[in-house]
Coordinates of C-alpha atoms in Angstrom, one line a residue:
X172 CA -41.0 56.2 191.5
X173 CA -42.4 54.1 188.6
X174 CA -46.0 52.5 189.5
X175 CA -44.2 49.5 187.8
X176 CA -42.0 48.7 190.7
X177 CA -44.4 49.3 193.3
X178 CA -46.7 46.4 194.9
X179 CA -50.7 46.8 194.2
X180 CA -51.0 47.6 198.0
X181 CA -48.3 50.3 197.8
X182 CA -50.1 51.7 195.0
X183 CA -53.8 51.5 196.2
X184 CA -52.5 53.0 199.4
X185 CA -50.8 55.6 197.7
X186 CA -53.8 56.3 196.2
X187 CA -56.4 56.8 198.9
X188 CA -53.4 59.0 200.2
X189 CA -54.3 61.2 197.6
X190 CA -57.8 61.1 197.7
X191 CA -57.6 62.3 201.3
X192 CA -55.8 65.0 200.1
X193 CA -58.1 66.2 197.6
X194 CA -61.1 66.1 200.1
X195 CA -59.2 68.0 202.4
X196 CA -58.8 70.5 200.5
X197 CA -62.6 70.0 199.6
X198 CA -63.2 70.9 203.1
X199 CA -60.9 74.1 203.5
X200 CA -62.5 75.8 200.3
X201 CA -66.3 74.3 200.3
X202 CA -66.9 77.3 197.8
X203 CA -66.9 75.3 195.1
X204 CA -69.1 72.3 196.4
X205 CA -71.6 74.8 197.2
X206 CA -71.7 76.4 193.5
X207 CA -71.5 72.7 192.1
X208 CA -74.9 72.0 194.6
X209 CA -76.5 75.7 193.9
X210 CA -76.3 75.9 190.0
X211 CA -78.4 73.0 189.7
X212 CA -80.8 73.5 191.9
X213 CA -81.2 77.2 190.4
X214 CA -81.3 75.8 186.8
X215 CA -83.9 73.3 188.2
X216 CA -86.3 75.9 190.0
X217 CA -86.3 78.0 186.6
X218 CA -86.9 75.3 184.2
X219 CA -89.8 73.9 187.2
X220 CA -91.6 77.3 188.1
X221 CA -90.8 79.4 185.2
X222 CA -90.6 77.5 182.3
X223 CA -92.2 74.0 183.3
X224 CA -96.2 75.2 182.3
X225 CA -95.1 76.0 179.0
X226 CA -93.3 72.9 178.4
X227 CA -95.7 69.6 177.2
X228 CA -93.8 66.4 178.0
X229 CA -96.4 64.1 178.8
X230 CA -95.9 63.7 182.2
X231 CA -94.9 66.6 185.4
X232 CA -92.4 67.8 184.1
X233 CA -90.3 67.9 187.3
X234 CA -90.6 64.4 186.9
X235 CA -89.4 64.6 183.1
X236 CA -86.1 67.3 183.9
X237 CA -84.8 66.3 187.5
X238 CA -82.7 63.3 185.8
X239 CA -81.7 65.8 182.9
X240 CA -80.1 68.2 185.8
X241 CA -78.5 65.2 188.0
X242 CA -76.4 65.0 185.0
X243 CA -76.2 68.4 184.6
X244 CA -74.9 68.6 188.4
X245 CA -71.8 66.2 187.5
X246 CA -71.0 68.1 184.3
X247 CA -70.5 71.5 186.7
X248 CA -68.7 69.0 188.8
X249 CA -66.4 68.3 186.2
X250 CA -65.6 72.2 185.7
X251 CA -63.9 71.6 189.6
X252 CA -61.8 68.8 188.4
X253 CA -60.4 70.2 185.5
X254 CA -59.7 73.3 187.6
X255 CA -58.1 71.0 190.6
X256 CA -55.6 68.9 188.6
X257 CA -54.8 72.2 186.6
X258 CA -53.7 74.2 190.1
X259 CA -51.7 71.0 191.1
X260 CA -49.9 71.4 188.0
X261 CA -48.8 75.0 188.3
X262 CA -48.2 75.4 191.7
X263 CA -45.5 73.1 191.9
X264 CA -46.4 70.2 194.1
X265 CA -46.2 67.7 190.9
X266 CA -42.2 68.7 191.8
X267 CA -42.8 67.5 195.5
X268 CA -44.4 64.5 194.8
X269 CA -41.6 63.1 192.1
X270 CA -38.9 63.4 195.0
X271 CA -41.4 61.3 197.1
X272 CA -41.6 57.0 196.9
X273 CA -45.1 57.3 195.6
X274 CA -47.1 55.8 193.1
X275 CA -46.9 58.7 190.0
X276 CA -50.7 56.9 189.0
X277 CA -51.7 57.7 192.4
X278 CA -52.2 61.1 191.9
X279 CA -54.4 60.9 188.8
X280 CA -56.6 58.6 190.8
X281 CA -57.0 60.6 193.6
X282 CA -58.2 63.2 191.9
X283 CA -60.8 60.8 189.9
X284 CA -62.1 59.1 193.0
X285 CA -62.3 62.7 194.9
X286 CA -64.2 64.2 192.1
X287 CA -66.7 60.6 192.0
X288 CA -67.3 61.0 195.8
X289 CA -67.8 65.4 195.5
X290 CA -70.1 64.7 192.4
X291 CA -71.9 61.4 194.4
X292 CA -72.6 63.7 197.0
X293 CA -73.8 66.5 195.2
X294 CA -76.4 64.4 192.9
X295 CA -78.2 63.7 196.4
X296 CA -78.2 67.0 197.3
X297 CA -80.3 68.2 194.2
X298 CA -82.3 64.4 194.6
X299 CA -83.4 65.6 197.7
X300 CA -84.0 69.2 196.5
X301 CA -86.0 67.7 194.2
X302 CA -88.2 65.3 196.2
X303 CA -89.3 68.6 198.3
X304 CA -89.8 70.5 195.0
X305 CA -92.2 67.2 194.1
X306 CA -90.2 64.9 192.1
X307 CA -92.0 61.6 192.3
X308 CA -89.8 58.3 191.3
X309 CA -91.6 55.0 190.5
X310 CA -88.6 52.9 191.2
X311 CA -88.3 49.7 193.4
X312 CA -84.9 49.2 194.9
X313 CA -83.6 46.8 191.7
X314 CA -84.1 50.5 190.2
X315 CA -82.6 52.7 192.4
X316 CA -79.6 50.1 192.3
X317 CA -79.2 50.6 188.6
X318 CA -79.6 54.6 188.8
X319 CA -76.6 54.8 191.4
X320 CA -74.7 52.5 189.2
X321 CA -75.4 54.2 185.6
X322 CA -74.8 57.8 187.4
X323 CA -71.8 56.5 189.0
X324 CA -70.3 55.2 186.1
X325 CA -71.1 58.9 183.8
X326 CA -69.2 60.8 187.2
X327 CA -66.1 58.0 186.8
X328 CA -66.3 58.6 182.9
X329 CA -66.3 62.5 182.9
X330 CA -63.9 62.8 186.2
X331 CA -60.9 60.9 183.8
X332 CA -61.6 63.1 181.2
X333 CA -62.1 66.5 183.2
X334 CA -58.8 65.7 184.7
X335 CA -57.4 64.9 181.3
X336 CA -58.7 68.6 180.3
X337 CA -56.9 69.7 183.5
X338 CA -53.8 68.5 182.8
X339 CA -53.9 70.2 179.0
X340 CA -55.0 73.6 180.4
X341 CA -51.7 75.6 180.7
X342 CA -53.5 77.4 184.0
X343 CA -56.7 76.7 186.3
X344 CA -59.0 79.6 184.3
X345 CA -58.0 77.8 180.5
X346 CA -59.0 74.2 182.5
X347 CA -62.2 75.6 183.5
X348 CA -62.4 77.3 179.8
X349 CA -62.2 73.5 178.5
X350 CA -64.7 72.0 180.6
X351 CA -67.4 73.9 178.8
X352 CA -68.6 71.9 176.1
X353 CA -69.3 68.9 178.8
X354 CA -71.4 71.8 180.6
X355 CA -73.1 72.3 177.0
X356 CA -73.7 68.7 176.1
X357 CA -77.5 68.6 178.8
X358 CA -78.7 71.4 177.3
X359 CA -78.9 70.1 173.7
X360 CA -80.2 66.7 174.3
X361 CA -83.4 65.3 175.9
X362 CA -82.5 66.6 179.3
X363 CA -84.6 69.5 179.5
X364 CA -87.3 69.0 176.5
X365 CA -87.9 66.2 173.9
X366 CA -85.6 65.8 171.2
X367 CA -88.7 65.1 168.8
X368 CA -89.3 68.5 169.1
X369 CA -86.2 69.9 168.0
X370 CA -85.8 70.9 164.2
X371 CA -84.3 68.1 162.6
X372 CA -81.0 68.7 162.2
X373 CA -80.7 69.5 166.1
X374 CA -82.9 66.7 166.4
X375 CA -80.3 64.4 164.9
X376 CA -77.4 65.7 167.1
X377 CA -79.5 65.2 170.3
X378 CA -80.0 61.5 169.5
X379 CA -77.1 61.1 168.8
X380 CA -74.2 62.4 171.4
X381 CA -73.4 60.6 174.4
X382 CA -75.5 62.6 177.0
X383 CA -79.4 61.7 176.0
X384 CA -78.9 57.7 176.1
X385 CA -77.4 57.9 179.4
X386 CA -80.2 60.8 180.4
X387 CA -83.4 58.3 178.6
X388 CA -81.5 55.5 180.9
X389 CA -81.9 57.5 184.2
X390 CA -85.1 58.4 183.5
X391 CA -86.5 55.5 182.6
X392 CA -85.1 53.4 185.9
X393 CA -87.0 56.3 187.6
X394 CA -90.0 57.0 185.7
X395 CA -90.7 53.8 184.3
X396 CA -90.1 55.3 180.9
X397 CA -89.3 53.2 177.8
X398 CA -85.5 52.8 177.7
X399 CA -84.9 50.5 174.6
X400 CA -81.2 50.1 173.5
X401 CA -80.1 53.4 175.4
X402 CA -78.9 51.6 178.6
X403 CA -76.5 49.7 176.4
X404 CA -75.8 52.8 174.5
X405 CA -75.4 54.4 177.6
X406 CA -73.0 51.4 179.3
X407 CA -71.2 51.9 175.8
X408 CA -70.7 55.6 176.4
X409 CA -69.5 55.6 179.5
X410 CA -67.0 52.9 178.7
X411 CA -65.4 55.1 175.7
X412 CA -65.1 58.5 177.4
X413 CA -63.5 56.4 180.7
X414 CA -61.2 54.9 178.4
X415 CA -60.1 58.1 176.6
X416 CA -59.8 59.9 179.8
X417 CA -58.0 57.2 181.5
X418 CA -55.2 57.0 178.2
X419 CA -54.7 60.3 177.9
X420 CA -54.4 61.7 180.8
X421 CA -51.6 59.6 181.7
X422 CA -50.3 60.4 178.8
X423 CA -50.5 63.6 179.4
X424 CA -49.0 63.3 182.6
X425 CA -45.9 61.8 181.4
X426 CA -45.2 64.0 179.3
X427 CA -45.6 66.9 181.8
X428 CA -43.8 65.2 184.5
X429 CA -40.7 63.8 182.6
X430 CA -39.9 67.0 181.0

């Protein structure tokens, strides 16, 4: 049934319908919660113990990467997502739900608001990983307000367009295949080291893709860094990959489902 000829209630119901579908099935295969939890943590005791007293930053440098791997820890999240909305495609339930009086939208959102709440959850996790490890945050609670909300709004951002990627993968391993580049993005940007340090043309890529404004944003609400125009940047960011996401995944998913 067309989202067009459905009430707003109908739809948001038929939507947290699906979201308590998708954390069901969270629940019955926790495998990939705990990988999305245990890479970056792993990634986070290497770069700490092994490769943190080599590292000059200024400052502890557990205190310099932890926001680096929180967005590190939603960008394996997104790997999941892609991977969910890609099984949902070929195993045939996208042919159960057109037979049923539901929102078609509803199912795209469930699988964005189930992949915000698995990638919420996660990101404390490795927070409180890292507060044992001896992360030390500066923030008041203005601060902490405006981390939640800037991390939030990168997890809504990249969940449209993992499940945008889902929905292009012809099959679960290609959607997982996809999501690499977003996994790459951290790693060659001001997450892990400074991107004054990089040779310049690296250096100029690093300042300049979506991932370091919104990392120099997070860590400055923490640390009491200088953030400068990044939090805009970073507000900006966000705004552009939800909107992509959002467009073409339903776009997407029309064309898959009417065919």
């Amino acid at each position: 049934m067309s989202t067009q000829t459905l009430p707003r209630t109908a739809v948001a119901a038929d939507s947290l319908a699906m979201l308590r579908r998708s954390l069901k099935h969270l629940l019955r295969s926790p495998d990939s919660m705990i990988m999305a939890v245990a890479l970056p943590i792993m990634l986070m005791l290497l770069f700490v113990y092994v490769f943190g007293g080599a590292i000059d930053t200024g400052t502890a440098y557990i205190n310099y990467v932890v926001p680096g791997i929180i967005l590190l820890c939603a960008a394996f999240g997104a790997s999941t997502t892609a991977v969910g909305v890609s099984s949902d495609m070929t195993e045939g339930i996208i042919d159960r739900f057109r037979t049923l009086p539901i929102a078609q939208s509803s199912f795209l959102t469930g699988h964005v608001l189930a992949s915000v709440v698995r990638n919420l959850l996660t990101t404390a996790i490795v927070f409180a990983v890292a507060l044992l490890m001896g992360f030390r945050p500066t923030s008041d609670p203005m601060k902490w307000l405006g981390v939640i909300g800037m991390i939030a709004a990168f997890v809504f951002a990249l969940s449209y367009l993992s499940t945008a990627l889902g929905l292009l993968a012809k099959n679960p391993e290609a959607a997982g295949g996809f999501t690499f580049v977003i996994m790459f993005l951290p790693y060659v940007s001001s997450a892990f080291v400074p991107a004054e340090t990089m040779p310049t043309w690296l250096r100029w890529f690093a300042e300049n893709q979506p991932i370091t404004p919104i990392i120099e944003t997070v860590r400055g609400l923490l640390m009491g860094t200088p953030i400068g125009n990044n939090a805009w940047l970073a507000v900006a960011w966000c705004a552009v990959i939800a909107a992509v996401g959002f467009v073409w995944a339903n776009v997407l998913y029309r064309n898959r489902v009417t065919r």
